[in-house]
Short mmCIF file of N, CA and C in Angstrom, two decimals:
data_model
loop_
_atom_site.label_atom_id
_atom_site.label_comp_id
_atom_site.label_asym_id
_atom_site.label_seq_id
_atom_site.Cartn_x
_atom_site.Cartn_y
_atom_site.Cartn_z
N VAL A 192 -119.21 60.40 -109.31
CA VAL A 192 -119.49 59.05 -109.80
C VAL A 192 -118.58 58.76 -110.98
N GLN A 193 -117.81 57.70 -110.87
CA GLN A 193 -116.83 57.43 -111.91
C GLN A 193 -116.58 55.93 -112.03
N LEU A 194 -116.38 55.49 -113.28
CA LEU A 194 -115.95 54.13 -113.57
C LEU A 194 -114.58 54.20 -114.23
N GLN A 195 -113.69 53.34 -113.80
CA GLN A 195 -112.34 53.32 -114.34
C GLN A 195 -112.03 51.92 -114.86
N ALA A 196 -111.93 51.80 -116.18
CA ALA A 196 -111.61 50.51 -116.79
C ALA A 196 -110.10 50.42 -117.01
N SER A 197 -109.57 49.23 -116.81
CA SER A 197 -108.14 49.02 -117.00
C SER A 197 -107.86 47.56 -117.32
N GLY A 198 -106.62 47.27 -117.69
CA GLY A 198 -106.22 45.89 -117.91
C GLY A 198 -106.03 45.47 -119.35
N GLY A 199 -106.34 46.35 -120.27
CA GLY A 199 -106.16 46.01 -121.67
C GLY A 199 -104.70 45.87 -122.05
N GLY A 200 -104.46 45.37 -123.24
CA GLY A 200 -103.10 45.22 -123.71
C GLY A 200 -103.03 44.49 -125.02
N LEU A 201 -101.83 44.16 -125.42
CA LEU A 201 -101.57 43.43 -126.66
C LEU A 201 -101.22 41.99 -126.30
N VAL A 202 -102.01 41.04 -126.81
CA VAL A 202 -101.78 39.62 -126.54
C VAL A 202 -101.87 38.85 -127.85
N GLN A 203 -101.50 37.59 -127.77
CA GLN A 203 -101.58 36.73 -128.94
C GLN A 203 -102.86 35.90 -128.89
N SER A 204 -103.26 35.43 -130.05
CA SER A 204 -104.43 34.59 -130.14
C SER A 204 -104.28 33.39 -129.21
N GLY A 205 -105.34 33.10 -128.44
CA GLY A 205 -105.30 32.01 -127.49
C GLY A 205 -104.93 32.41 -126.08
N ASP A 206 -104.41 33.61 -125.93
CA ASP A 206 -104.00 34.10 -124.61
C ASP A 206 -105.21 34.53 -123.78
N SER A 207 -104.93 34.88 -122.53
CA SER A 207 -105.95 35.37 -121.62
C SER A 207 -105.61 36.77 -121.15
N LEU A 208 -106.63 37.47 -120.70
CA LEU A 208 -106.45 38.84 -120.21
C LEU A 208 -107.59 39.12 -119.24
N ARG A 209 -107.32 39.88 -118.20
CA ARG A 209 -108.37 40.25 -117.26
C ARG A 209 -108.54 41.77 -117.22
N LEU A 210 -109.73 42.21 -117.50
CA LEU A 210 -110.06 43.63 -117.41
C LEU A 210 -110.69 43.92 -116.06
N SER A 211 -110.46 45.13 -115.57
CA SER A 211 -111.03 45.57 -114.31
C SER A 211 -111.86 46.83 -114.53
N CYS A 212 -112.90 46.96 -113.74
CA CYS A 212 -113.74 48.16 -113.77
C CYS A 212 -113.96 48.57 -112.32
N ALA A 213 -113.27 49.60 -111.90
CA ALA A 213 -113.37 50.08 -110.53
C ALA A 213 -114.30 51.28 -110.46
N ALA A 214 -115.08 51.33 -109.40
CA ALA A 214 -116.06 52.41 -109.27
C ALA A 214 -115.74 53.29 -108.09
N SER A 215 -116.07 54.56 -108.22
CA SER A 215 -116.01 55.50 -107.11
C SER A 215 -117.30 56.31 -107.11
N GLY A 216 -117.80 56.57 -105.95
CA GLY A 216 -119.02 57.37 -105.83
C GLY A 216 -120.29 56.55 -105.72
N PHE A 217 -120.20 55.25 -105.96
CA PHE A 217 -121.35 54.37 -105.77
C PHE A 217 -120.84 52.94 -105.63
N PHE A 218 -121.73 52.05 -105.23
CA PHE A 218 -121.36 50.66 -105.04
C PHE A 218 -121.79 49.82 -106.24
N LEU A 219 -120.86 49.02 -106.74
CA LEU A 219 -121.14 48.25 -107.94
C LEU A 219 -122.18 47.17 -107.74
N ASP A 220 -122.40 46.73 -106.50
CA ASP A 220 -123.44 45.71 -106.30
C ASP A 220 -124.83 46.34 -106.23
N ASP A 221 -124.90 47.66 -106.38
CA ASP A 221 -126.17 48.36 -106.34
C ASP A 221 -126.63 48.80 -107.73
N VAL A 222 -125.89 48.41 -108.76
CA VAL A 222 -126.23 48.78 -110.13
C VAL A 222 -126.07 47.56 -111.03
N TRP A 223 -126.58 47.69 -112.24
CA TRP A 223 -126.36 46.69 -113.27
C TRP A 223 -125.13 47.10 -114.07
N ILE A 224 -124.20 46.20 -114.22
CA ILE A 224 -122.95 46.48 -114.90
C ILE A 224 -122.87 45.64 -116.18
N ALA A 225 -122.38 46.26 -117.21
CA ALA A 225 -122.14 45.53 -118.46
C ALA A 225 -120.80 45.94 -119.04
N TRP A 226 -120.22 45.00 -119.76
CA TRP A 226 -119.03 45.30 -120.57
C TRP A 226 -119.48 45.37 -122.03
N PHE A 227 -119.04 46.42 -122.68
CA PHE A 227 -119.25 46.59 -124.11
C PHE A 227 -117.89 46.66 -124.79
N ARG A 228 -117.89 46.48 -126.08
CA ARG A 228 -116.66 46.66 -126.84
C ARG A 228 -117.00 47.31 -128.18
N GLN A 229 -116.01 48.00 -128.71
CA GLN A 229 -116.20 48.66 -129.99
C GLN A 229 -114.94 48.49 -130.82
N ALA A 230 -115.10 47.78 -131.92
CA ALA A 230 -114.00 47.58 -132.85
C ALA A 230 -114.00 48.73 -133.86
N PRO A 231 -112.88 48.99 -134.50
CA PRO A 231 -112.81 50.08 -135.47
C PRO A 231 -113.87 49.94 -136.56
N GLY A 232 -114.62 51.00 -136.79
CA GLY A 232 -115.62 51.00 -137.84
C GLY A 232 -116.91 50.28 -137.49
N LYS A 233 -117.04 49.82 -136.25
CA LYS A 233 -118.23 49.08 -135.86
C LYS A 233 -118.93 49.76 -134.69
N GLY A 234 -120.17 49.37 -134.45
CA GLY A 234 -120.92 49.91 -133.33
C GLY A 234 -120.50 49.27 -132.02
N ARG A 235 -121.02 49.81 -130.95
CA ARG A 235 -120.71 49.29 -129.62
C ARG A 235 -121.51 48.01 -129.38
N GLU A 236 -120.80 46.96 -128.99
CA GLU A 236 -121.40 45.63 -128.83
C GLU A 236 -121.33 45.20 -127.36
N GLY A 237 -122.46 44.79 -126.81
CA GLY A 237 -122.47 44.27 -125.46
C GLY A 237 -121.94 42.86 -125.42
N VAL A 238 -121.08 42.55 -124.44
CA VAL A 238 -120.52 41.20 -124.37
C VAL A 238 -120.85 40.47 -123.08
N SER A 239 -121.00 41.20 -121.97
CA SER A 239 -121.28 40.52 -120.72
C SER A 239 -121.89 41.49 -119.72
N GLY A 240 -122.65 40.96 -118.78
CA GLY A 240 -123.23 41.80 -117.76
C GLY A 240 -123.44 41.03 -116.46
N ILE A 241 -123.61 41.79 -115.40
CA ILE A 241 -123.86 41.20 -114.09
C ILE A 241 -124.95 42.02 -113.41
N ARG A 242 -125.92 41.29 -112.86
CA ARG A 242 -127.09 41.96 -112.31
C ARG A 242 -126.82 42.52 -110.92
N ARG A 243 -127.57 43.54 -110.58
CA ARG A 243 -127.52 44.16 -109.27
C ARG A 243 -127.81 43.14 -108.18
N MET A 244 -127.09 43.27 -107.09
CA MET A 244 -127.28 42.50 -105.86
C MET A 244 -127.04 40.99 -106.07
N GLU A 245 -128.00 40.27 -106.64
CA GLU A 245 -127.87 38.80 -106.71
C GLU A 245 -126.77 38.33 -107.63
N GLY A 246 -126.32 39.23 -108.53
CA GLY A 246 -125.12 38.94 -109.29
C GLY A 246 -125.25 37.93 -110.41
N GLY A 247 -126.46 37.71 -110.91
CA GLY A 247 -126.60 36.83 -112.05
C GLY A 247 -125.84 37.39 -113.25
N THR A 248 -125.27 36.51 -114.04
CA THR A 248 -124.43 36.95 -115.16
C THR A 248 -125.02 36.52 -116.49
N TYR A 249 -124.62 37.21 -117.54
CA TYR A 249 -125.07 36.86 -118.87
C TYR A 249 -124.00 37.27 -119.89
N TYR A 250 -124.04 36.60 -121.03
CA TYR A 250 -122.99 36.77 -122.03
C TYR A 250 -123.59 36.77 -123.43
N SER A 251 -122.92 37.47 -124.32
CA SER A 251 -123.31 37.39 -125.72
C SER A 251 -122.82 36.06 -126.28
N ASP A 252 -123.42 35.63 -127.36
CA ASP A 252 -123.03 34.37 -127.97
C ASP A 252 -121.57 34.38 -128.42
N SER A 253 -121.08 35.55 -128.79
CA SER A 253 -119.72 35.65 -129.32
C SER A 253 -118.64 35.38 -128.27
N VAL A 254 -118.98 35.51 -126.99
CA VAL A 254 -117.97 35.32 -125.95
C VAL A 254 -118.33 34.23 -124.95
N LYS A 255 -119.53 33.68 -125.06
CA LYS A 255 -119.98 32.69 -124.10
C LYS A 255 -119.03 31.50 -124.07
N GLY A 256 -118.64 31.10 -122.89
CA GLY A 256 -117.71 29.99 -122.73
C GLY A 256 -116.25 30.42 -122.70
N ARG A 257 -115.99 31.65 -123.09
CA ARG A 257 -114.60 32.15 -123.10
C ARG A 257 -114.38 33.29 -122.11
N PHE A 258 -115.41 34.09 -121.88
CA PHE A 258 -115.31 35.23 -120.97
C PHE A 258 -116.10 34.94 -119.71
N THR A 259 -115.59 35.48 -118.58
CA THR A 259 -116.28 35.35 -117.31
C THR A 259 -116.30 36.70 -116.61
N ILE A 260 -117.48 37.13 -116.23
CA ILE A 260 -117.62 38.38 -115.49
C ILE A 260 -117.80 38.05 -114.02
N SER A 261 -117.21 38.87 -113.16
CA SER A 261 -117.33 38.66 -111.73
C SER A 261 -117.26 40.01 -111.02
N ARG A 262 -117.65 39.97 -109.77
CA ARG A 262 -117.67 41.23 -108.99
C ARG A 262 -117.06 40.97 -107.62
N ASP A 263 -116.19 41.87 -107.19
CA ASP A 263 -115.60 41.84 -105.85
C ASP A 263 -116.17 43.04 -105.09
N ASN A 264 -117.11 42.79 -104.22
CA ASN A 264 -117.77 43.89 -103.50
C ASN A 264 -116.80 44.60 -102.56
N ASP A 265 -115.87 43.87 -101.97
CA ASP A 265 -114.91 44.50 -101.06
C ASP A 265 -114.04 45.51 -101.78
N LYS A 266 -113.69 45.20 -103.03
CA LYS A 266 -112.84 46.10 -103.82
C LYS A 266 -113.68 47.03 -104.70
N ASN A 267 -115.00 46.83 -104.68
CA ASN A 267 -115.90 47.63 -105.51
C ASN A 267 -115.43 47.63 -106.96
N THR A 268 -115.14 46.43 -107.44
CA THR A 268 -114.57 46.25 -108.78
C THR A 268 -115.26 45.09 -109.48
N VAL A 269 -115.52 45.26 -110.75
CA VAL A 269 -116.03 44.19 -111.61
C VAL A 269 -114.91 43.79 -112.56
N TYR A 270 -114.79 42.49 -112.79
CA TYR A 270 -113.74 41.97 -113.66
C TYR A 270 -114.35 41.28 -114.88
N LEU A 271 -113.60 41.29 -115.95
CA LEU A 271 -113.94 40.49 -117.12
C LEU A 271 -112.73 39.65 -117.46
N GLN A 272 -112.80 38.38 -117.12
CA GLN A 272 -111.73 37.44 -117.44
C GLN A 272 -111.96 36.92 -118.85
N MET A 273 -111.00 37.16 -119.72
CA MET A 273 -111.13 36.79 -121.13
C MET A 273 -110.11 35.70 -121.44
N SER A 274 -110.58 34.60 -121.95
CA SER A 274 -109.71 33.47 -122.29
C SER A 274 -109.90 33.10 -123.75
N SER A 275 -108.95 32.31 -124.25
CA SER A 275 -109.01 31.86 -125.65
C SER A 275 -109.31 33.02 -126.59
N LEU A 276 -108.57 34.09 -126.40
CA LEU A 276 -108.82 35.30 -127.17
C LEU A 276 -108.57 35.07 -128.65
N LYS A 277 -109.38 35.74 -129.46
CA LYS A 277 -109.30 35.65 -130.90
C LYS A 277 -109.05 37.05 -131.47
N SER A 278 -108.61 37.10 -132.71
CA SER A 278 -108.35 38.40 -133.32
C SER A 278 -109.62 39.24 -133.38
N GLU A 279 -110.77 38.59 -133.52
CA GLU A 279 -112.03 39.33 -133.59
C GLU A 279 -112.46 39.91 -132.25
N ASP A 280 -111.73 39.60 -131.18
CA ASP A 280 -111.99 40.22 -129.88
C ASP A 280 -111.30 41.57 -129.76
N THR A 281 -110.49 41.92 -130.74
CA THR A 281 -109.79 43.20 -130.73
C THR A 281 -110.79 44.35 -130.75
N ALA A 282 -110.69 45.22 -129.75
CA ALA A 282 -111.64 46.33 -129.62
C ALA A 282 -111.24 47.17 -128.42
N VAL A 283 -111.88 48.31 -128.31
CA VAL A 283 -111.83 49.07 -127.06
C VAL A 283 -112.97 48.55 -126.19
N TYR A 284 -112.64 48.19 -124.96
CA TYR A 284 -113.63 47.63 -124.04
C TYR A 284 -114.02 48.69 -123.02
N TYR A 285 -115.33 48.79 -122.80
CA TYR A 285 -115.90 49.76 -121.87
C TYR A 285 -116.74 49.03 -120.83
N CYS A 286 -116.68 49.51 -119.59
CA CYS A 286 -117.67 49.07 -118.61
C CYS A 286 -118.69 50.18 -118.45
N ALA A 287 -119.90 49.77 -118.15
CA ALA A 287 -121.00 50.72 -118.05
C ALA A 287 -121.94 50.29 -116.92
N ALA A 288 -122.60 51.27 -116.33
CA ALA A 288 -123.48 51.01 -115.20
C ALA A 288 -124.86 51.59 -115.45
N ALA A 289 -125.87 50.82 -115.07
CA ALA A 289 -127.25 51.28 -115.15
C ALA A 289 -127.85 51.25 -113.75
N GLN A 290 -128.55 52.32 -113.41
CA GLN A 290 -129.14 52.41 -112.08
C GLN A 290 -130.50 51.72 -112.01
N HIS A 291 -131.08 51.45 -113.18
CA HIS A 291 -132.37 50.79 -113.24
C HIS A 291 -132.25 49.55 -114.11
N PRO A 292 -133.09 48.54 -113.90
CA PRO A 292 -132.97 47.31 -114.70
C PRO A 292 -133.07 47.60 -116.19
N PRO A 293 -132.06 47.24 -116.96
CA PRO A 293 -132.11 47.50 -118.40
C PRO A 293 -133.22 46.67 -119.06
N ASN A 294 -134.02 47.32 -119.90
CA ASN A 294 -135.01 46.57 -120.66
C ASN A 294 -134.33 45.76 -121.76
N HIS A 295 -133.28 46.32 -122.30
CA HIS A 295 -132.50 45.64 -123.35
C HIS A 295 -131.04 45.70 -122.91
N VAL A 296 -130.53 44.60 -122.42
CA VAL A 296 -129.23 44.62 -121.75
C VAL A 296 -128.09 44.99 -122.68
N TRP A 297 -128.26 44.80 -123.97
CA TRP A 297 -127.19 45.11 -124.92
C TRP A 297 -127.35 46.48 -125.59
N SER A 298 -128.29 47.27 -125.09
CA SER A 298 -128.47 48.61 -125.65
C SER A 298 -127.67 49.62 -124.84
N PRO A 299 -126.66 50.25 -125.46
CA PRO A 299 -125.84 51.22 -124.72
C PRO A 299 -126.64 52.35 -124.10
N THR A 300 -127.76 52.70 -124.67
CA THR A 300 -128.55 53.82 -124.15
C THR A 300 -129.17 53.51 -122.79
N GLU A 301 -129.18 52.24 -122.40
CA GLU A 301 -129.74 51.86 -121.10
C GLU A 301 -128.78 52.19 -119.94
N TYR A 302 -127.54 52.52 -120.26
CA TYR A 302 -126.51 52.68 -119.25
C TYR A 302 -126.13 54.14 -119.09
N THR A 303 -126.08 54.59 -117.84
CA THR A 303 -125.88 56.00 -117.54
C THR A 303 -124.40 56.36 -117.41
N PHE A 304 -123.64 55.48 -116.78
CA PHE A 304 -122.25 55.80 -116.47
C PHE A 304 -121.34 54.87 -117.27
N TRP A 305 -120.26 55.47 -117.78
CA TRP A 305 -119.32 54.73 -118.62
C TRP A 305 -117.89 54.97 -118.17
N GLY A 306 -117.10 53.91 -118.24
CA GLY A 306 -115.68 54.06 -118.06
C GLY A 306 -115.06 54.60 -119.33
N GLN A 307 -113.77 54.89 -119.28
CA GLN A 307 -113.10 55.55 -120.39
C GLN A 307 -112.67 54.61 -121.50
N GLY A 308 -112.74 53.31 -121.26
CA GLY A 308 -112.34 52.36 -122.29
C GLY A 308 -110.90 51.91 -122.13
N THR A 309 -110.66 50.65 -122.46
CA THR A 309 -109.31 50.10 -122.44
C THR A 309 -109.12 49.24 -123.69
N GLN A 310 -108.01 49.42 -124.36
CA GLN A 310 -107.78 48.77 -125.65
C GLN A 310 -107.29 47.34 -125.46
N VAL A 311 -107.95 46.43 -126.15
CA VAL A 311 -107.51 45.04 -126.21
C VAL A 311 -107.17 44.72 -127.66
N THR A 312 -105.95 44.29 -127.89
CA THR A 312 -105.52 43.93 -129.23
C THR A 312 -105.02 42.49 -129.22
N VAL A 313 -105.61 41.67 -130.07
CA VAL A 313 -105.24 40.26 -130.14
C VAL A 313 -104.61 40.01 -131.51
N SER A 314 -103.36 39.63 -131.49
CA SER A 314 -102.66 39.37 -132.74
C SER A 314 -102.77 37.89 -133.08
N SER A 315 -102.96 37.62 -134.37
CA SER A 315 -103.14 36.21 -134.79
C SER A 315 -101.81 35.59 -135.19
#
């Protein structure tokens, strides 16, 4: 069972970037997926998630209206489309999977499997 996050990079403020989270060993539509990020010196912050099967999505206030999460079942991949990026979006981004409905969607302890992280740097 493995999650592989990719797509990070160095962009300028206002640019867009798309992160990918590919899974092996299980199907992404059978788990709850969330994207977290961690900036230097800060804790891990949940930014977006997508529910098992029906695919309902949710976002933190800090990214709502700018980020879009989606899932491609054929590719077994979840995406995080990030637009209007700001310097405060700079962080390592992680995808995570929970096999059971999270009681607190932004609590990292609710998620069993984690990708390795991909660095997003937004220059102002």
